[in-house]
CSV table of C-alpha atoms and ligand atoms in Angstrom, one decimal:
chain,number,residue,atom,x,y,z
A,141,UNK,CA,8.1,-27.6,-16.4
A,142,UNK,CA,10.0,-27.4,-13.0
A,143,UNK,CA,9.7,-24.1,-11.1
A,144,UNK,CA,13.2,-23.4,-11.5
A,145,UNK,CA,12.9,-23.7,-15.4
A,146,UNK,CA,9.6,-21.5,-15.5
A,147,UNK,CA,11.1,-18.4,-13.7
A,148,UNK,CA,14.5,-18.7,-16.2
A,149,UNK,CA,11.7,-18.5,-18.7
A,150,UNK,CA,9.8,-15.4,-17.3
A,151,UNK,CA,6.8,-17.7,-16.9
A,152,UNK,CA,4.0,-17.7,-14.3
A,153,UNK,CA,3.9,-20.2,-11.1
A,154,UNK,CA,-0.1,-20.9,-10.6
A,155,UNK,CA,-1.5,-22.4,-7.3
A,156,UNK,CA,-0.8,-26.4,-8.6
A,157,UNK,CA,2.3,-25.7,-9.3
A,158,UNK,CA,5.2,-27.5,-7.6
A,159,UNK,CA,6.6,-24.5,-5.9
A,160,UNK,CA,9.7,-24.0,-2.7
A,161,UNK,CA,7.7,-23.7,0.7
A,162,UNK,CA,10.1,-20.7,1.1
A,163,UNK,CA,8.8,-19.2,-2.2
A,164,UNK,CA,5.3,-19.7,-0.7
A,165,UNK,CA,6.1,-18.5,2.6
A,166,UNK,CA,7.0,-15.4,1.3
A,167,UNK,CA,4.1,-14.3,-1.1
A,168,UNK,CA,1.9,-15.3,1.8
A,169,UNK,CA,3.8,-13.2,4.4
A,170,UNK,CA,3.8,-10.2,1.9
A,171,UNK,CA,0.8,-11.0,0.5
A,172,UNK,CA,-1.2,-10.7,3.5
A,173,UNK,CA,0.9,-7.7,4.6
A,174,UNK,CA,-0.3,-6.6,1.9
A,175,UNK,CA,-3.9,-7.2,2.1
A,176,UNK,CA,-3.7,-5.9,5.9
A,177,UNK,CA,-2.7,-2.4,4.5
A,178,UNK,CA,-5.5,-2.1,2.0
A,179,UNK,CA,-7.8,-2.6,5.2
A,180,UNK,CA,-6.0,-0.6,7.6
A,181,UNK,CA,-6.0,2.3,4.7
A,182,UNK,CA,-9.2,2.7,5.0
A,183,UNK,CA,-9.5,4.3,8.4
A,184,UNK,CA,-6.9,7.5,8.2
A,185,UNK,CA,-9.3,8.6,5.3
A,186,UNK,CA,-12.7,7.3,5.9
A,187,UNK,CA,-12.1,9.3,9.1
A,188,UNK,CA,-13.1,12.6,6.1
A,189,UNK,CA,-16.0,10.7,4.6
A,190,UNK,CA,-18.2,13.0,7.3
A,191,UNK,CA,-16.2,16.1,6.8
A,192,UNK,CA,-15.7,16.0,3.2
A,193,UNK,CA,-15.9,19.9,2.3
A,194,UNK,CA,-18.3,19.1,-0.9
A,195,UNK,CA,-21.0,16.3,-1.6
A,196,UNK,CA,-18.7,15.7,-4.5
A,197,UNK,CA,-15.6,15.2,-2.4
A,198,UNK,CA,-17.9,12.9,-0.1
A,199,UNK,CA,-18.7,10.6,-2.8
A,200,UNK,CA,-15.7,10.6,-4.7
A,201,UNK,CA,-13.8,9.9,-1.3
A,202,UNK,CA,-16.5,7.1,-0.3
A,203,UNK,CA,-15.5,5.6,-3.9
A,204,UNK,CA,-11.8,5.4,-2.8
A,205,UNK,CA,-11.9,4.0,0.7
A,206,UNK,CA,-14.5,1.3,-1.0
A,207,UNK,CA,-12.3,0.6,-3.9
A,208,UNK,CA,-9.8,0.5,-0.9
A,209,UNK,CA,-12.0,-2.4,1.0
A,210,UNK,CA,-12.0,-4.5,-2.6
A,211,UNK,CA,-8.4,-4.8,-2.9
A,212,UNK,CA,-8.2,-6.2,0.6
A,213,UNK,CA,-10.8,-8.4,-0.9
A,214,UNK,CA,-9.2,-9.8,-4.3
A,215,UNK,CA,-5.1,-9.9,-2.0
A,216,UNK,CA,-7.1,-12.1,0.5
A,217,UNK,CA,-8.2,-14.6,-2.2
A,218,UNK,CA,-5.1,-14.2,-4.0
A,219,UNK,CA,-3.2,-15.3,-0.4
A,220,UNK,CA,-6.2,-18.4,-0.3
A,221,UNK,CA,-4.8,-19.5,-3.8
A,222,UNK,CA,-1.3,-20.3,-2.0
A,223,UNK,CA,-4.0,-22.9,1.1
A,224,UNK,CA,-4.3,-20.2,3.9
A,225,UNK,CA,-7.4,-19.1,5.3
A,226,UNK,CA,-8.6,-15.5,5.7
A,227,UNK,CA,-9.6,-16.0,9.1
A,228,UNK,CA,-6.1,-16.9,9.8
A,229,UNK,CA,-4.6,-14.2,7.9
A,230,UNK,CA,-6.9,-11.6,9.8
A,231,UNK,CA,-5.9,-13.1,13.3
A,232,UNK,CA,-2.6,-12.7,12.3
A,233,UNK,CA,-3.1,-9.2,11.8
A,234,UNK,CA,-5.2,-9.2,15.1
A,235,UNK,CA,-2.2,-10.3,17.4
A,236,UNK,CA,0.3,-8.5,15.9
A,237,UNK,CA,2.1,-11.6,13.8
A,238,UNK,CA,1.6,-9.7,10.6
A,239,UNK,CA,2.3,-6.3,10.1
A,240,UNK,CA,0.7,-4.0,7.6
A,241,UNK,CA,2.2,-0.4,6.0
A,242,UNK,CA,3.8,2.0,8.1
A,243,UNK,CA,2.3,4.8,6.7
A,244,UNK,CA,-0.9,4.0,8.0
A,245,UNK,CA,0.4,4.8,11.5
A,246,UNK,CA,-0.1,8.7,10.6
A,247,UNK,CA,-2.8,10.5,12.0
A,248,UNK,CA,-4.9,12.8,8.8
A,249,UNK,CA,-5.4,16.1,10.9
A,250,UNK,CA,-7.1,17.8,8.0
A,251,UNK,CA,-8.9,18.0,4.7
A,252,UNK,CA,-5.5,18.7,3.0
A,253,UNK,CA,-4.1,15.4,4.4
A,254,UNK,CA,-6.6,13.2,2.2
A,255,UNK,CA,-5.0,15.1,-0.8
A,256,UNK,CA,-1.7,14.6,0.3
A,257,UNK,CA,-2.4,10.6,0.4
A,258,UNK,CA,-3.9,10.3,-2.3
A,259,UNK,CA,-0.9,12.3,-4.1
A,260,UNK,CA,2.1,11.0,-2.2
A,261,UNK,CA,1.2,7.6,-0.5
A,262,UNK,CA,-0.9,6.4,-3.6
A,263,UNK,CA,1.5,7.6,-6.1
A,264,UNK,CA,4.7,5.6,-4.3
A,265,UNK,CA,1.8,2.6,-4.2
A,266,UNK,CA,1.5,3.1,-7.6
A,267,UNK,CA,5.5,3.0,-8.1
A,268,UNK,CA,5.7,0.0,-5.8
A,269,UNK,CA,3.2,-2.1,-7.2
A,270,UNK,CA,3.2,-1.6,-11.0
A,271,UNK,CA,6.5,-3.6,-11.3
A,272,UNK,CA,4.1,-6.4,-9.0
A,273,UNK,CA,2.0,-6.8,-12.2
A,274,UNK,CA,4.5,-9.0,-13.4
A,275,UNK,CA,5.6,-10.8,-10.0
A,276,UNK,CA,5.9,-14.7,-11.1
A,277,UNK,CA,3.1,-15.7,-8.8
A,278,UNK,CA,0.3,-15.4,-11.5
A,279,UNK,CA,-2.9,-15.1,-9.1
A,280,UNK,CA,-1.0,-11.9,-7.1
A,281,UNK,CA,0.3,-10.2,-10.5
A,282,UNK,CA,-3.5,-10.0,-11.6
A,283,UNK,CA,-4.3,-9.1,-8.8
A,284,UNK,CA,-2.2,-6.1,-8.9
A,285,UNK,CA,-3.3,-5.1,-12.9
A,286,UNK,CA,-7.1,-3.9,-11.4
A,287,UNK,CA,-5.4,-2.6,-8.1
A,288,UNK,CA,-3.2,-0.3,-9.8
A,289,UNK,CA,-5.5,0.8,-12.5
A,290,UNK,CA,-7.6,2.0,-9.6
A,291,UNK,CA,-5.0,3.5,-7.7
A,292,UNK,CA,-4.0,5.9,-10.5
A,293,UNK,CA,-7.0,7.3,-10.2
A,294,UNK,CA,-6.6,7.8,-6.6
A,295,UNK,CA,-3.6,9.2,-6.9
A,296,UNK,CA,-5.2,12.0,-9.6
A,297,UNK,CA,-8.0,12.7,-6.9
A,298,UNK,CA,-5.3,13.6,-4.5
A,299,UNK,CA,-3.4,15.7,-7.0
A,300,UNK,CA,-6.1,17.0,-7.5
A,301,UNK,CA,-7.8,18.3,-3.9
A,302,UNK,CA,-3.8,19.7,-3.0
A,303,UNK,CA,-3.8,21.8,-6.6
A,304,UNK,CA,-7.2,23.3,-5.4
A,305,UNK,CA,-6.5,24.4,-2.5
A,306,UNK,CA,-2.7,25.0,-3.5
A,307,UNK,CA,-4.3,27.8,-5.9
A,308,UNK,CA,-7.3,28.7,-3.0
A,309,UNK,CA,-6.9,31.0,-0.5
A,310,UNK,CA,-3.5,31.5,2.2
A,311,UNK,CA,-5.1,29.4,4.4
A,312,UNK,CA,-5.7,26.7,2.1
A,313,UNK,CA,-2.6,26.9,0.0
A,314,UNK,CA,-0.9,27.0,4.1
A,315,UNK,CA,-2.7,23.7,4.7
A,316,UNK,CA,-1.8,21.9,2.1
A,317,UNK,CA,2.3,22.6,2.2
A,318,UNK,CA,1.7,21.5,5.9
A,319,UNK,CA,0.1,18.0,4.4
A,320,UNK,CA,2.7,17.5,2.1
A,321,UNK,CA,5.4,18.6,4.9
A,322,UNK,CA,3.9,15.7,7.3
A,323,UNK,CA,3.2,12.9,4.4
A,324,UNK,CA,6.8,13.5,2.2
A,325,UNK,CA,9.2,11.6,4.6
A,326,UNK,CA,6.9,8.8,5.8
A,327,UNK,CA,5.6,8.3,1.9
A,328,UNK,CA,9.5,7.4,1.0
A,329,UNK,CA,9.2,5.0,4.1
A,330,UNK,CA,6.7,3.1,2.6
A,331,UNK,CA,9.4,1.1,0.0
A,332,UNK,CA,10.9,-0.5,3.0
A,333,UNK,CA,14.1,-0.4,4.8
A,334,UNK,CA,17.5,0.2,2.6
A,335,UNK,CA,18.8,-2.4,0.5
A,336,UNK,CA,21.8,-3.7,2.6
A,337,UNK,CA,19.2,-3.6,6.2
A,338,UNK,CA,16.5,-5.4,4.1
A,339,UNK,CA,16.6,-8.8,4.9
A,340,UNK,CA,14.1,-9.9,2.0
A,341,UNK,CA,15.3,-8.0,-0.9
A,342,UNK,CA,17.4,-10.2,-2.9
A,343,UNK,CA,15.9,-14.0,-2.3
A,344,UNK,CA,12.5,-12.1,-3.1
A,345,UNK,CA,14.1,-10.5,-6.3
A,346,UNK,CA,15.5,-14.1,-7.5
A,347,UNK,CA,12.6,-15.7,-7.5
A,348,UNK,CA,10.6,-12.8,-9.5
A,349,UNK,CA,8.2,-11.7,-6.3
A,350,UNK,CA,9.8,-8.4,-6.3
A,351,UNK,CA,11.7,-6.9,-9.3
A,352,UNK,CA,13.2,-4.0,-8.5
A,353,UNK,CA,15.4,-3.2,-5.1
A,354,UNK,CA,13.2,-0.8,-2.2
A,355,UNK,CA,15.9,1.6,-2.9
A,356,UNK,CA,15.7,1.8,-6.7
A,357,UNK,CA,12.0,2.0,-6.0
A,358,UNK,CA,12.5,5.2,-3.8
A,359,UNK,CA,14.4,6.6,-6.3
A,360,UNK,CA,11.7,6.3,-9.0
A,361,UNK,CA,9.2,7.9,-6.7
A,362,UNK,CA,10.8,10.8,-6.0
A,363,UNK,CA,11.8,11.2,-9.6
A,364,UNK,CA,8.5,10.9,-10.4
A,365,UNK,CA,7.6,13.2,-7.4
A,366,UNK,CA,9.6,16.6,-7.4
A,367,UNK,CA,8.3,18.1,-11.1
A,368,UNK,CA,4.7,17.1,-10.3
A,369,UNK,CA,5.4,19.0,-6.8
A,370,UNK,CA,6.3,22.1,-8.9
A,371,UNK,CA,3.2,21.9,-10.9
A,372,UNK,CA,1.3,21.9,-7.8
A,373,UNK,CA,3.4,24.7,-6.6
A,374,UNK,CA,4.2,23.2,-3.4
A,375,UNK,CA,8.0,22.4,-1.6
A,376,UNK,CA,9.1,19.2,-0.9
A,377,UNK,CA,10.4,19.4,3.2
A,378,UNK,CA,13.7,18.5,1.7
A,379,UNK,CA,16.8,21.1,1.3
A,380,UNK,CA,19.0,18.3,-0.5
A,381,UNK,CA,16.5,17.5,-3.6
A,382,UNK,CA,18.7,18.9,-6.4
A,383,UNK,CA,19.1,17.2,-10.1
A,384,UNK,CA,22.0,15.5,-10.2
A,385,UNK,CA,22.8,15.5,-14.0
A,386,UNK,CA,25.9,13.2,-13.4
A,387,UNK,CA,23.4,10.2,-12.2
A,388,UNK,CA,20.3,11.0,-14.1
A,389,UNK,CA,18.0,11.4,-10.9
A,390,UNK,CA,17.5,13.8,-8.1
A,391,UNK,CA,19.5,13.5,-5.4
A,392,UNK,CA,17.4,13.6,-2.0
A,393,UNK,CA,18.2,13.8,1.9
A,394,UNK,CA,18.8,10.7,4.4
A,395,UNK,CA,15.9,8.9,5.6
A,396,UNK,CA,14.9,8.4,9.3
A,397,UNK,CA,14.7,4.5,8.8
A,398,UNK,CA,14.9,4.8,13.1
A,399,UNK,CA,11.4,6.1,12.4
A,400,UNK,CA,10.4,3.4,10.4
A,401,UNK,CA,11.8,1.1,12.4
A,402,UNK,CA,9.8,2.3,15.3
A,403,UNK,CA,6.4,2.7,13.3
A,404,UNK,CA,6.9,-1.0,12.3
A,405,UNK,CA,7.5,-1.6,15.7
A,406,UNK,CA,3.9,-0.2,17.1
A,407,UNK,CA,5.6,2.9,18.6
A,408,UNK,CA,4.0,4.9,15.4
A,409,UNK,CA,1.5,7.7,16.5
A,410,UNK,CA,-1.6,6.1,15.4
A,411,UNK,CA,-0.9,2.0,15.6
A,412,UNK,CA,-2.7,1.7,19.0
A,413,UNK,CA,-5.9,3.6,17.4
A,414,UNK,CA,-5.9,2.0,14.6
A,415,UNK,CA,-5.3,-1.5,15.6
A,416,UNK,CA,-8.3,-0.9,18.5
A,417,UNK,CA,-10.2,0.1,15.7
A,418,UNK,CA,-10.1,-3.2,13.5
A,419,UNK,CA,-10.6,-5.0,16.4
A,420,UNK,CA,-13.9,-3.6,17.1
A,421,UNK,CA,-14.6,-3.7,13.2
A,422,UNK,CA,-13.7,-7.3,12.9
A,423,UNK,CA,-16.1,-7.9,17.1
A,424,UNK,CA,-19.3,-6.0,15.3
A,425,UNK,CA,-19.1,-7.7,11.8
A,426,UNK,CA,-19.3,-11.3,13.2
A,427,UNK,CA,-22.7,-11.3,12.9
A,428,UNK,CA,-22.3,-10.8,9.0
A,429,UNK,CA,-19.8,-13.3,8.6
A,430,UNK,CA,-22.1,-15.7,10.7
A,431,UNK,CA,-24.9,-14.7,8.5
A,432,UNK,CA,-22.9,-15.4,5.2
A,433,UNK,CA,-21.9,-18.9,6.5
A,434,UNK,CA,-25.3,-20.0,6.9
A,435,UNK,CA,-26.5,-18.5,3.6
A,436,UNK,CA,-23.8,-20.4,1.7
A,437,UNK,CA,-24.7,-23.4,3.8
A,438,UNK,CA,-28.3,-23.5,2.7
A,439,UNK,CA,-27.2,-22.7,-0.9
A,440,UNK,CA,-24.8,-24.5,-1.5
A,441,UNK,CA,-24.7,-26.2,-4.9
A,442,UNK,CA,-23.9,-30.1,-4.7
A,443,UNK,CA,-20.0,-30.8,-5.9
A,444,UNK,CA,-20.8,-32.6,-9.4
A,445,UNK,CA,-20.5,-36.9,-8.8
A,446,UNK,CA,-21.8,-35.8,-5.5
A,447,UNK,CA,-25.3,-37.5,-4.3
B,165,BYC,N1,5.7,-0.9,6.7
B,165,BYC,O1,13.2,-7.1,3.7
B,165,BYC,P1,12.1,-6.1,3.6
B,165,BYC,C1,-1.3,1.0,-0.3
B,165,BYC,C2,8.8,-5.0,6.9
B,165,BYC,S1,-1.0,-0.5,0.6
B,165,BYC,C3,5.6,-2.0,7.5
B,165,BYC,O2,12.4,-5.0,2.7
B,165,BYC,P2,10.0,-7.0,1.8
B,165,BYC,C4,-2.5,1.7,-0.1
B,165,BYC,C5,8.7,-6.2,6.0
B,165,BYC,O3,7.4,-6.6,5.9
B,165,BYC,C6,0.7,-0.4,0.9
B,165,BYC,N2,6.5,-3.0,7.4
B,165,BYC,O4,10.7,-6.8,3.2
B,165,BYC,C7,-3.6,1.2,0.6
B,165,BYC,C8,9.7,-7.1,6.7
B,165,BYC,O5,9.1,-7.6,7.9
B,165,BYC,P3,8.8,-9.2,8.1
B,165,BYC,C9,1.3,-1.7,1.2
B,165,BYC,C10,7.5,-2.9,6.5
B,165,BYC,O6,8.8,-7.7,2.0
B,165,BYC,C11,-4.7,2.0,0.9
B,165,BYC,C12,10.8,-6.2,7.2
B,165,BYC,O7,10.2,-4.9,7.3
B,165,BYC,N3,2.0,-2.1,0.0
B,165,BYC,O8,-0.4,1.3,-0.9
B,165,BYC,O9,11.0,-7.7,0.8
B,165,BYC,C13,-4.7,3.3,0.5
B,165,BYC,C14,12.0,-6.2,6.3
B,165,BYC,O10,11.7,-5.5,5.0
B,165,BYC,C15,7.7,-1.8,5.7
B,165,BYC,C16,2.5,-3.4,-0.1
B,165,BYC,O11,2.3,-4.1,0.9
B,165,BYC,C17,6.7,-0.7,5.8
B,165,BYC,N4,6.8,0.4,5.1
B,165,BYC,O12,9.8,-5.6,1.2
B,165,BYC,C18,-3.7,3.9,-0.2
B,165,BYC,C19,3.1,-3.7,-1.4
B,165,BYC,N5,8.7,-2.0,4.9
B,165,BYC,O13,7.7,-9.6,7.1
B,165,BYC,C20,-2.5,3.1,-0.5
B,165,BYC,C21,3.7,-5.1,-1.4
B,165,BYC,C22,9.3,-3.1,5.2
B,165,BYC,O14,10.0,-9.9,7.9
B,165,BYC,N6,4.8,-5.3,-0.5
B,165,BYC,N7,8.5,-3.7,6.2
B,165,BYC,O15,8.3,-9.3,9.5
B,165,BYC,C23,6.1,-5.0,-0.8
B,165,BYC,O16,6.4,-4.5,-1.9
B,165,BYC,C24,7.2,-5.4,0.1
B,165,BYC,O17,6.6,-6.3,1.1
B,165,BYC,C25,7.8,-4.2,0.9
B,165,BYC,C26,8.8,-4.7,1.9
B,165,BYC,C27,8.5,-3.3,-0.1
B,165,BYC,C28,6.8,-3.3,1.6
């Protein structure tokens, strides 16, 4: 079937399929972008693992950031599928050719921020890549079916810390509002620049990578978003969220897309910290990666017809 025929017919495109090199360009630029966050995401929270109030908290919290490192894993392979290599991809990310989420750029200044990710920046992950499950590029929709079955339960975990220490003492209850008051605006940053500034949107949508707009995608988060905020007792920083009966969906205030566009552009407060930081992740693990090479080397099993 020809690629155009199998997306009219809601099918999948696998990796020997004849496919557009734009089509491929673009799952491997998201892809990767993609992978890049899951990596990244790791360091604003691991930065608790030590200062985790409970053992629980610790291990549960060690859980996530690791489940966090295995996603980078399986959207690495997935991007492999379409003939890149991971070193590549990585390098890319290394001098700055391929970006990774904004909302990594945030600094988490206390206990109640890894509550408020998991809540906020989970739960519009969660929004963002269910409708991914079904993106036409087979090995990147499964990808996303274990990804987001895992993230859902990041996203409880999160609920959960802020509704503790919503319902703990002032101090507590005061930290987490503050979380939430920092994480709301750059959480509805993560679905991207508006439809008519994003440049991607509607070639992406056509060929089944994306299926729903950034903006309609927004929307659904912070539908989604505002009741769950009143069962945690907690405000959203945002006078204008009202129920708008007329359009079926809350109505919210403008976002500072100059901010995104600065965070994307490495003026966010923590890109320079965390970019350092990969670096001198990716400089200390060569000696595993050297050490994995030459294990495969020495096991390698013989390609069948081979002498
Ligand atoms: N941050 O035309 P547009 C996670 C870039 S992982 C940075 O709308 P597109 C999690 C965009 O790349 C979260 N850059 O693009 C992990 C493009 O630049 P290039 C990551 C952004 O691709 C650990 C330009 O702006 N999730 O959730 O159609 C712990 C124009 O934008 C951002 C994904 O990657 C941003 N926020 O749509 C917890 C999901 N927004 O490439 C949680 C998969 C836009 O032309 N990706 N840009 O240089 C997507 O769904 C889409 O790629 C996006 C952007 C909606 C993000």
């Amino acid at each position: 079937m020809s690629f155009d025929d199998l997306l009219a017919d809601d099918g999948r495109v696998e990796p020997r399929d004849p496919m557009p090199d734009g089509y491929r360009r673009t799952l491997v630029r998201q892809i990767a972008q993609h992978a890049h966050s899951e990596i990244i995401g790791m360091q604003p929270e691991g930065n608790w693992i030590s200062r985790a109030p409970s053992l629980r908290r610790k291990a549960i919290l060690m859980a996530k950031v690791q489940d966090e490192a295995g996603h980078g894993l399986y959207l690495y392979a997935a991007a492999e599928t379409l003939g890149v290599d991971r070193a590549d991809l990585l390098d890319q990310l290394h001098t700055g050719r391929q970006k990774y989420s904004s909302i990594f750029n945030y600094p988490t200044l206390t206990w109640a921020d890894v509550g408020a990710i998991g809540w906020l920046v989970d739960g519009a992950a969660i929004v963002n890549q269910v409708p991914l499950c079904r993106c036409s590029y087979g090995p990147y929709a499964r990808a996303m079916v274990r990804i987001c079955k895992e993230e859902s339960f990041h996203q409880r975990q999160g609920f959960e810390i802020l509704h503790t220490l919503s319902h703990g003492t002032p101090g507590q209850r005061a930290m987490a509002q503050d979380a939430v008051d920092r994480y709301w605006w750059p959480a509805l940053m993560m679905f991207g620049p508006p439809d008519d500034d994003s440049p991607h949107s509607a070639q992406s949508m056509a060929w089944g990578i994306k299926r729903f707009s950034n903006d309609d995608l927004r929307q659904r988060f912070v539908d989604m978003t505002v009741p769950q905020a009143e069962a945690l007792d907690l405000t959203l920083p945002d006078p204008e969220i009202r129920w708008n009966d007329e359009r079926g969906h809350y109505d919210f205030g403008e976002v500072d897309f100059g901010e995104l566009t600065e965070v994307i552009k490495g003026n966010g407060p923590c890109n320079r910290e965390r970019m350092a930081h990969r670096l001198r992740a990716h400089e200390d693990g060569a000696w595993v990666r050297e050490a994995a090479a030459a294990y495969a080397a020495k096991h390698a099993v013989p390609e069948e017809g081979a002498a």
